[in-house]
Amino acid sequence: MANIKMYQDDAKHLFENVGGYENIISFKHCMTRMRFTLRDWSKVNEQEIKSQKYCTGINKVESSNQYQVIIGMGVADFYKAFCEVNDYESDGVSRKNIDFKTKQKEDIAQIKAKWRVKGWGNKALSFISNVFSPIVYPLLGYGLILTIWSLLTVEWSGPASSAADSVHFFKWVVDILDILVGTFSLFITVVVSYTVFRAMNANGVYGIIIGVILTSKGLVEMGAVDVESGESILGNYPGFDITGNGNYYPWLINFNGLLIPMIVVAIFGVYMERWTDKIKNQTAKQIVAPVLIILVTYLFALFIIAPIGMLFTNYLSISINWLSTNYIAKYIALPIIAALYGPLVITGMHHSITPIILQGQATYGATIIQGFITISNISQGIATIAFTVLHKRVKELKNVGVSNGVSAIVGGITEPSLFTVNLKHLFPLIACSIGTACGTLLLVASNTYALQGASSIFGILMYQMQAPELTGVTTWIGGGYVWGILSILLSCGVTFIMTLILGKTKYFWNRSKDLLQEDYNVDINTLKIEMKVKKPKQQKVVK
């Protein structure tokens, strides 16, 4: 502050001799100079400026209309003093010439700052936005492609009854889409690793390398493991036999689709890069740093993060299979598990459900789990569409919201909905969980079972008319198709209403206001007021 005061008289002198407010368009500083953009150079008292001690020279760049006064290494403090004594903002905007519109923007910014989430909460929101914002539109394309794929592959009336099975041209289209679908899933996982590195100001190339390694063909995806009745996932998963005694550890777990575990691994990789940056010898650093970042991060993922996910999957399998068959627990546990399925998709651990479904289907012939997955996926799309309806004044939101919602409903692909709307704004995800729990409760009560297959609106075709004999229960009158559809409708209705209710609460409204302002540069409160002003008042008719 003392340095700034030292320059105050000089800053006032320079201001007056370059022409003041009337002549200064804008100004900034570099390492040693004050750089002015002026209206008329003839109004500058150049000799007077040169005679002062603060000025060590003048440079004029006519091509860019810059009049540069050389101050020296103290130019940063000189600039601050110039702004302070001449009534300029720190960005060079004159307070004297601020019009009403600019003042209004400043007032709005102050109000936003008052209500904005602060501290770690703000940092977490910013981190999530930086990680997932770059993949919003690729996710949109991914969802639309999967929707087409789902329409062509769903079995309408039993085995080999899909459009791809019936028409050769559609089979050819599906073969092409199979490559795109598999590649997109891989892309999303790898690119998340990249965006984490970039969000934390690290080298994104390391993120790509780590992502590719952890999704390589040498590792096995959870959904590809066959679990027979009475066996555990741990006993069937391939791994490294380090000791040579037949004890496999760590397991060869592929991270494809495991987004949250991948984010954790990528964050660890960033800190590894920061640690290696402390190596002072540049030659050693160039050789050792890449090896340490990639190798240590890979081992961390393989020995720590992957096993944690595997143990979670194993005990989840045991728990769900017991809870699905217990006559009392299933009415409480299954709706809760169904409510948590959406958040499970966010972590990528929903892939661990596949072996559980296969095991339950092998044991009983069908499973309730597949039924509530269909309910959850459709409800995610409904929550996104409800959010779009709530904020229908944000025109830019309609394309993203409706497209991603339809992708979830028709294609069963919820990631676009989750990462662009539901998770980001939170309350649509909560509303979906409530709706899914309600729909699943009806599904469980009616003893409606389903086969593994489509998890979208076409999942209705997977519901079974009667519960498998081995379960010892009977589906309510009307059959599984009727009660499956009613469960979906109940969940969708509750989800839609709860999204509107929660979205209008003060906390979530203000939270969405900040996020929509950041994403689309619109203020929903301003739009709401403008809509009321534009709406013509109805004249009372006097009879």
XYZ file of C-alpha atoms in Angstrom:
543
model
C 0.000 0.000 0.000
C 2.935 2.311 0.746
C 4.235 1.908 -2.807
C 0.836 2.880 -4.222
C 0.754 6.090 -2.158
C 4.215 6.924 -3.417
C 2.913 7.032 -6.982
C -0.330 8.948 -6.357
C 0.924 12.421 -7.364
C 2.681 11.022 -10.427
C -0.419 9.067 -11.462
C -2.542 12.213 -11.228
C 0.014 14.130 -13.260
C 0.112 11.500 -16.025
C -3.681 11.342 -16.145
C -3.988 15.078 -16.713
C -1.271 15.180 -19.351
C -2.607 12.346 -21.521
C -5.948 14.131 -21.814
C -8.042 12.842 -18.920
C -11.388 11.090 -19.240
C -12.225 12.737 -22.563
C -9.116 11.396 -24.303
C -8.534 8.010 -22.608
C -10.434 5.124 -24.238
C -8.737 2.390 -22.226
C -5.450 1.545 -20.541
C -3.531 -1.391 -19.086
C 0.021 -2.223 -18.083
C 2.670 -4.801 -18.991
C 5.993 -5.567 -17.275
C 7.329 -2.003 -17.431
C 4.855 0.234 -19.289
C 1.498 1.953 -18.996
C -0.273 1.287 -22.312
C -2.943 3.837 -23.305
C -5.474 3.701 -26.135
C -6.291 7.362 -26.826
C -8.772 9.260 -28.989
C -6.371 12.022 -30.035
C -2.603 11.863 -29.561
C -2.280 15.593 -30.245
C -3.878 16.310 -26.875
C -1.007 14.616 -25.025
C 1.497 16.946 -23.336
C 4.446 14.715 -24.234
C 7.289 17.014 -23.177
C 5.748 17.549 -19.745
C 5.451 13.776 -19.219
C 9.055 13.167 -20.332
C 10.326 15.770 -17.868
C 9.032 13.770 -14.868
C 11.118 11.254 -12.912
C 8.447 8.531 -13.130
C 8.774 8.461 -16.930
C 11.883 6.799 -18.383
C 10.698 6.993 -21.965
C 7.745 7.030 -24.359
C 6.990 4.544 -27.120
C 4.279 5.111 -29.738
C 2.801 2.165 -31.674
C 0.558 3.660 -34.331
C -0.503 0.309 -35.852
C -2.301 -0.677 -32.650
C -3.074 2.881 -31.505
C -1.050 2.420 -28.308
C 0.644 5.275 -26.496
C 3.118 3.672 -24.088
C 4.674 5.447 -21.118
C 7.668 3.525 -19.741
C 7.493 3.478 -15.929
C 9.828 0.634 -14.965
C 9.468 -2.436 -12.728
C 7.134 -0.602 -10.346
C 4.454 -0.250 -13.027
C 2.007 -2.588 -11.245
C 1.868 -0.290 -8.209
C 1.777 2.763 -10.486
C -1.223 1.262 -12.311
C -3.077 0.688 -9.006
C -2.366 4.253 -7.951
C -3.531 5.536 -11.356
C -6.849 3.703 -10.948
C -7.290 4.831 -7.351
C -6.604 8.561 -7.650
C -8.411 8.968 -10.991
C -11.521 7.055 -9.943
C -11.151 4.027 -12.206
C -12.084 0.433 -11.479
C -9.187 -2.030 -11.305
C -9.985 -3.160 -14.866
C -9.602 0.382 -16.211
C -13.315 1.292 -16.362
C -14.076 4.847 -15.263
C -16.559 5.191 -12.408
C -17.408 8.629 -13.734
C -18.813 7.238 -16.978
C -20.694 4.213 -15.714
C -24.189 4.239 -17.219
C -27.317 2.820 -15.653
C -27.052 -0.512 -17.477
C -23.501 -1.079 -16.231
C -24.500 -0.105 -12.697
C -27.403 -2.532 -12.861
C -25.061 -5.337 -13.905
C -22.802 -4.540 -10.956
C -25.755 -4.637 -8.547
C -26.838 -8.004 -9.957
C -23.295 -9.328 -9.601
C -23.220 -8.254 -5.952
C -26.526 -10.000 -5.252
C -25.258 -13.148 -6.962
C -22.096 -13.066 -4.895
C -24.226 -12.872 -1.758
C -26.206 -16.007 -2.615
C -23.486 -17.981 -4.388
C -22.300 -21.172 -2.704
C -18.980 -20.361 -1.034
C -15.951 -22.215 0.283
C -15.455 -25.893 -0.460
C -18.974 -26.177 -1.831
C -18.209 -23.581 -4.509
C -14.907 -25.281 -5.339
C -16.644 -28.650 -5.666
C -19.313 -27.205 -8.001
C -16.640 -25.502 -10.081
C -14.614 -28.729 -10.285
C -17.639 -30.795 -11.385
C -18.511 -28.174 -13.990
C -14.946 -28.072 -15.351
C -14.770 -31.873 -15.546
C -18.119 -32.557 -17.224
C -18.842 -29.382 -19.253
C -16.466 -30.342 -22.120
C -18.305 -33.656 -22.649
C -21.901 -32.392 -22.568
C -22.371 -32.374 -26.344
C -20.491 -35.642 -26.972
C -22.787 -37.187 -24.351
C -25.769 -35.783 -26.234
C -24.585 -37.466 -29.436
C -23.846 -40.664 -27.526
C -27.383 -40.742 -26.151
C -28.997 -40.207 -29.561
C -26.915 -42.974 -31.171
C -27.820 -45.374 -28.360
C -31.482 -44.487 -28.749
C -31.378 -45.560 -32.413
C -29.429 -48.691 -31.454
C -32.004 -49.557 -28.779
C -34.928 -49.198 -31.216
C -33.267 -51.585 -33.665
C -32.170 -54.233 -31.152
C -35.109 -54.480 -28.720
C -36.844 -57.874 -28.951
C -40.511 -57.010 -29.371
C -42.057 -60.466 -29.026
C -39.421 -62.880 -27.789
C -36.003 -64.086 -28.973
C -34.838 -63.018 -32.475
C -37.787 -60.615 -32.912
C -35.848 -57.336 -33.145
C -35.727 -55.206 -36.275
C -32.064 -56.153 -36.706
C -32.979 -59.860 -36.650
C -35.815 -59.409 -39.120
C -34.310 -57.079 -41.734
C -30.787 -57.455 -43.115
C -30.360 -53.693 -43.677
C -31.124 -52.978 -39.998
C -28.649 -55.688 -38.967
C -26.003 -53.907 -41.038
C -26.873 -50.577 -39.346
C -26.655 -52.218 -35.892
C -23.243 -53.694 -36.713
C -21.996 -50.186 -37.498
C -23.631 -48.688 -34.388
C -22.137 -51.445 -32.195
C -18.692 -50.038 -32.951
C -19.822 -46.477 -32.188
C -21.561 -47.486 -28.951
C -18.528 -49.371 -27.652
C -16.147 -46.588 -28.657
C -18.268 -43.839 -27.066
C -18.356 -45.665 -23.734
C -14.578 -45.923 -23.835
C -14.240 -42.298 -24.937
C -16.295 -40.929 -22.022
C -14.164 -42.812 -19.471
C -10.858 -41.717 -20.998
C -11.901 -38.103 -21.578
C -13.011 -37.742 -17.933
C -9.460 -38.584 -16.892
C -8.230 -35.902 -19.312
C -10.686 -33.220 -18.118
C -9.758 -33.854 -14.456
C -6.115 -33.137 -15.292
C -7.084 -30.003 -17.219
C -9.494 -28.816 -14.488
C -6.613 -29.009 -12.006
C -4.219 -27.181 -14.368
C -2.140 -30.283 -15.050
C -0.921 -31.936 -18.264
C -3.999 -33.467 -19.920
C -1.846 -35.868 -21.949
C -1.093 -37.808 -18.766
C -4.849 -38.050 -18.177
C -5.358 -39.570 -21.622
C -2.506 -42.074 -21.145
C -3.790 -43.193 -17.731
C -7.362 -43.460 -19.048
C -6.296 -45.577 -22.027
C -4.188 -47.891 -19.841
C -7.007 -48.518 -17.356
C -9.502 -49.310 -20.146
C -7.180 -51.560 -22.167
C -8.284 -54.962 -23.486
C -5.966 -56.711 -21.045
C -8.348 -55.764 -18.225
C -11.778 -57.352 -17.753
C -15.023 -55.365 -17.405
C -17.282 -56.246 -14.472
C -20.258 -56.972 -16.706
C -18.261 -59.611 -18.596
C -17.775 -61.870 -15.550
C -20.095 -64.908 -15.441
C -21.130 -65.874 -11.922
C -22.752 -69.260 -11.391
C -25.335 -69.953 -8.698
C -23.701 -70.216 -5.270
C -20.449 -68.565 -6.392
C -19.078 -65.101 -5.607
C -17.722 -62.499 -7.989
C -14.363 -62.551 -6.162
C -13.862 -66.214 -6.941
C -14.532 -65.738 -10.658
C -12.656 -62.529 -11.433
C -9.294 -63.014 -13.195
C -6.224 -61.386 -11.675
C -2.444 -61.455 -11.274
C -0.956 -64.542 -9.605
C 1.978 -62.680 -8.064
C 2.960 -65.389 -5.536
C 2.445 -68.339 -7.891
C 0.192 -70.059 -5.317
C -3.067 -69.524 -7.178
C -4.000 -66.468 -5.105
C -5.070 -63.848 -7.631
C -4.420 -60.261 -6.578
C -4.822 -57.578 -7.751
C -7.800 -58.302 -10.007
C -7.713 -57.330 -13.679
C -10.483 -54.745 -13.357
C -11.263 -52.616 -16.409
C -12.267 -49.016 -15.611
C -14.491 -48.631 -18.693
C -17.635 -46.858 -17.460
C -16.337 -46.472 -13.879
C -16.373 -42.669 -13.909
C -16.012 -41.833 -10.214
C -13.180 -44.343 -9.637
C -11.496 -42.910 -12.742
C -11.859 -39.363 -11.361
C -10.262 -40.443 -8.062
C -7.361 -42.059 -9.934
C -6.915 -38.970 -12.141
C -6.821 -36.665 -9.093
C -4.098 -38.899 -7.625
C -2.231 -38.610 -10.949
C -2.412 -34.799 -10.783
C -0.836 -34.795 -7.325
C 1.858 -37.154 -8.609
C 2.619 -34.631 -11.366
C 2.800 -31.791 -8.834
C 5.142 -33.841 -6.669
C 7.478 -34.612 -9.586
C 7.540 -30.901 -10.494
C 9.620 -30.402 -7.326
C 12.549 -32.313 -8.858
C 15.159 -29.581 -9.376
C 17.442 -31.306 -11.870
C 15.764 -30.712 -15.237
C 17.423 -33.671 -16.996
C 16.391 -36.083 -14.236
C 12.942 -34.544 -14.142
C 12.334 -35.095 -17.877
C 13.339 -38.755 -17.577
C 11.882 -39.750 -14.207
C 8.671 -37.649 -13.986
C 6.669 -39.336 -16.802
C 7.593 -42.810 -15.537
C 6.587 -42.022 -11.954
C 3.327 -40.267 -12.894
C 2.095 -43.052 -15.170
C 3.463 -46.102 -13.321
C 2.621 -45.068 -9.746
C -0.878 -43.888 -10.742
C -1.501 -47.171 -12.579
C -0.387 -49.209 -9.548
C -2.507 -47.042 -7.241
C -5.557 -47.749 -9.425
C -4.815 -51.470 -9.704
C -3.887 -52.222 -6.073
C -6.160 -49.806 -4.176
C -9.071 -48.227 -6.111
C -9.988 -51.300 -8.215
C -10.015 -53.750 -5.253
C -12.203 -51.362 -3.238
C -14.673 -51.368 -6.123
C -14.477 -55.154 -6.404
C -15.122 -55.736 -2.688
C -18.037 -53.329 -2.885
C -19.442 -55.294 -5.827
C -19.016 -58.659 -4.106
C -20.774 -57.700 -0.885
C -23.417 -55.736 -2.768
C -24.192 -58.923 -4.706
C -24.567 -60.992 -1.536
C -26.718 -58.317 0.123
C -29.044 -57.694 -2.823
C -29.654 -61.392 -3.437
C -30.704 -61.854 0.200
C -32.784 -58.675 0.309
C -34.556 -59.596 -2.940
C -35.861 -62.869 -1.499
C -36.594 -61.989 2.127
C -40.366 -61.503 2.512
C -40.056 -58.514 4.846
C -36.751 -56.872 3.931
C -37.547 -56.626 0.216
C -40.343 -54.082 0.835
C -37.856 -51.780 2.551
C -34.500 -52.585 0.993
C -35.345 -52.837 -2.711
C -37.058 -49.406 -2.931
C -34.023 -47.889 -1.156
C -31.580 -49.676 -3.484
C -33.659 -48.571 -6.478
C -33.567 -44.969 -5.216
C -29.772 -45.195 -5.037
C -29.390 -46.679 -8.523
C -29.151 -43.217 -10.147
C -26.273 -42.124 -7.881
C -24.691 -45.541 -8.532
C -24.669 -44.742 -12.267
C -22.772 -41.538 -11.478
C -20.009 -43.544 -9.790
C -19.943 -46.055 -12.644
C -20.516 -48.862 -10.143
C -23.871 -49.723 -11.733
C -21.858 -52.128 -13.890
C -21.463 -54.243 -10.758
C -25.227 -54.904 -10.888
C -24.921 -56.928 -14.129
C -23.364 -60.028 -12.507
C -25.982 -59.800 -9.755
C -28.818 -59.769 -12.323
C -27.266 -62.705 -14.178
C -26.823 -64.637 -10.956
C -30.404 -63.945 -9.853
C -31.719 -64.871 -13.283
C -29.714 -68.129 -13.272
C -31.074 -69.009 -9.825
C -34.747 -68.012 -10.139
C -35.359 -67.422 -13.860
C -35.944 -63.640 -13.550
C -35.234 -60.762 -11.167
C -36.920 -57.651 -9.728
C -33.660 -55.721 -10.091
C -33.977 -55.469 -13.878
C -37.471 -54.081 -13.381
C -36.445 -51.208 -11.122
C -33.474 -50.350 -13.365
C -35.983 -49.718 -16.171
C -38.051 -47.541 -13.826
C -34.991 -45.573 -12.704
C -33.698 -44.917 -16.234
C -37.068 -43.675 -17.514
C -37.503 -41.499 -14.420
C -34.101 -39.882 -14.964
C -35.320 -38.716 -18.366
C -38.594 -37.468 -16.881
C -36.673 -35.508 -14.219
C -34.579 -33.801 -16.917
C -37.666 -32.903 -18.949
C -39.425 -31.613 -15.806
C -36.394 -29.403 -15.094
C -36.614 -28.062 -18.665
C -40.313 -27.307 -18.152
C -39.554 -25.535 -14.862
C -36.998 -23.305 -16.607
C -38.708 -23.120 -19.991
C -37.734 -19.461 -20.300
C -34.089 -20.531 -20.815
C -34.323 -21.252 -24.537
C -30.821 -22.710 -24.830
C -31.717 -25.350 -22.235
C -34.544 -26.864 -24.269
C -32.373 -28.602 -26.858
C -30.065 -30.194 -24.308
C -32.783 -31.025 -21.765
C -35.344 -32.568 -24.125
C -32.779 -34.511 -26.190
C -31.064 -35.981 -23.147
C -34.395 -36.747 -21.480
C -35.630 -38.616 -24.547
C -32.329 -40.518 -24.723
C -32.884 -41.774 -21.179
C -36.517 -42.707 -21.775
C -36.181 -44.301 -25.210
C -32.576 -45.481 -25.142
C -32.098 -46.129 -21.427
C -28.931 -44.026 -21.505
C -28.992 -41.786 -18.449
C -25.451 -40.378 -18.413
C -26.328 -37.359 -20.634
C -29.281 -36.489 -18.375
C -27.316 -37.081 -15.186
C -24.222 -35.095 -16.016
C -25.837 -32.174 -17.843
C -28.860 -31.564 -15.583
C -29.819 -33.979 -12.802
C -26.536 -34.255 -10.898
C -25.482 -30.703 -11.671
C -28.688 -29.182 -10.255
C -29.153 -32.011 -7.721
C -32.884 -31.694 -7.042
C -33.923 -33.549 -10.259
C -31.749 -36.455 -9.060
C -33.404 -36.365 -5.624
C -36.863 -36.216 -7.214
C -35.979 -39.173 -9.444
C -34.826 -41.198 -6.434
C -38.116 -40.509 -4.639
C -40.158 -41.439 -7.720
C -38.119 -44.590 -8.369
C -38.568 -45.713 -4.767
C -42.359 -45.306 -5.077
C -42.497 -47.174 -8.390
C -40.288 -49.980 -7.063
C -42.457 -50.390 -3.968
C -45.433 -51.133 -6.245
C -43.234 -53.430 -8.359
C -42.172 -55.420 -5.282
C -45.664 -55.549 -3.794
C -47.140 -56.866 -7.054
C -44.299 -59.431 -7.388
C -43.398 -58.268 -10.885
C -40.186 -59.807 -12.261
C -38.212 -59.104 -15.443
C -35.541 -60.642 -17.626
C -32.257 -58.925 -18.375
C -32.600 -56.805 -21.503
C -33.649 -53.287 -22.498
C -33.602 -50.795 -19.609
C -35.590 -48.103 -21.388
C -39.283 -47.726 -22.243
C -38.834 -50.963 -24.171
C -37.933 -52.628 -20.882
C -41.698 -53.109 -20.540
C -41.234 -56.052 -22.914
C -38.834 -57.637 -20.391
C -41.495 -57.888 -17.655
C -42.829 -61.399 -17.091
C -46.544 -62.204 -16.886
C -45.971 -64.355 -13.823
C -43.243 -64.491 -11.190
C -40.859 -67.499 -11.528
C -42.014 -70.594 -9.623
C -38.794 -70.816 -7.607
C -39.532 -67.466 -5.951
C -42.640 -68.928 -4.284
C -44.735 -65.804 -4.996
C -47.552 -64.966 -7.428
C -47.874 -61.821 -9.529
C -51.054 -59.807 -8.889
C -54.056 -60.171 -11.170
C -53.400 -58.562 -14.540
C -49.844 -59.897 -14.863
C -46.382 -58.389 -14.946
C -46.961 -56.222 -18.021
C -49.818 -54.315 -16.364
C -48.091 -53.814 -13.013
C -44.760 -53.027 -14.642
C -46.380 -50.235 -16.679
C -48.281 -48.929 -13.630
C -45.033 -48.895 -11.616
C -43.340 -46.855 -14.342
C -46.254 -44.403 -14.529
C -46.288 -43.988 -10.736
C -42.557 -43.305 -10.681
C -42.754 -40.828 -13.574
C -45.647 -38.936 -12.014
C -43.968 -38.625 -8.617
C -40.639 -37.688 -10.234
C -42.178 -34.935 -12.382
C -44.147 -33.371 -9.517
C -41.253 -33.586 -7.027
C -38.875 -31.983 -9.546
C -41.210 -28.985 -9.862
C -41.760 -28.757 -6.085
C -38.082 -29.038 -5.114
C -36.991 -26.749 -7.941
C -39.128 -23.913 -6.570
C -37.641 -24.064 -3.082
C -35.410 -21.097 -2.242
C -32.171 -23.090 -1.935
C -32.445 -25.051 -5.192
C -33.855 -22.074 -7.135
C -30.889 -19.886 -6.188
C -28.461 -22.733 -6.835
C -29.865 -23.323 -10.329
C -29.877 -19.583 -10.960
C -26.113 -19.458 -10.477
C -25.466 -22.573 -12.569
C -27.697 -21.458 -15.463
C -26.072 -18.034 -15.383
C -22.675 -19.723 -15.678
C -23.734 -22.153 -18.432
C -26.038 -20.022 -20.594
C -25.363 -16.455 -19.404
C -29.009 -15.869 -18.465
C -30.590 -14.852 -15.170
C -33.789 -16.804 -14.517
C -35.041 -14.170 -12.070
C -34.657 -11.473 -14.730
C -36.394 -13.687 -17.306
C -39.249 -14.261 -14.864
C -39.719 -10.527 -14.330
C -39.511 -9.812 -18.076
C -42.171 -12.460 -18.741
C -44.511 -10.825 -16.238
C -43.940 -7.400 -17.811
C -44.579 -8.686 -21.350
C -47.729 -10.555 -20.331
C -50.678 -8.265 -21.104
C -53.090 -7.576 -18.316
C -56.554 -8.923 -18.895
C -59.153 -6.175 -19.031
C -62.266 -6.713 -16.997
C -65.389 -6.684 -19.143
C -68.058 -4.461 -17.649
C -71.529 -5.694 -18.457
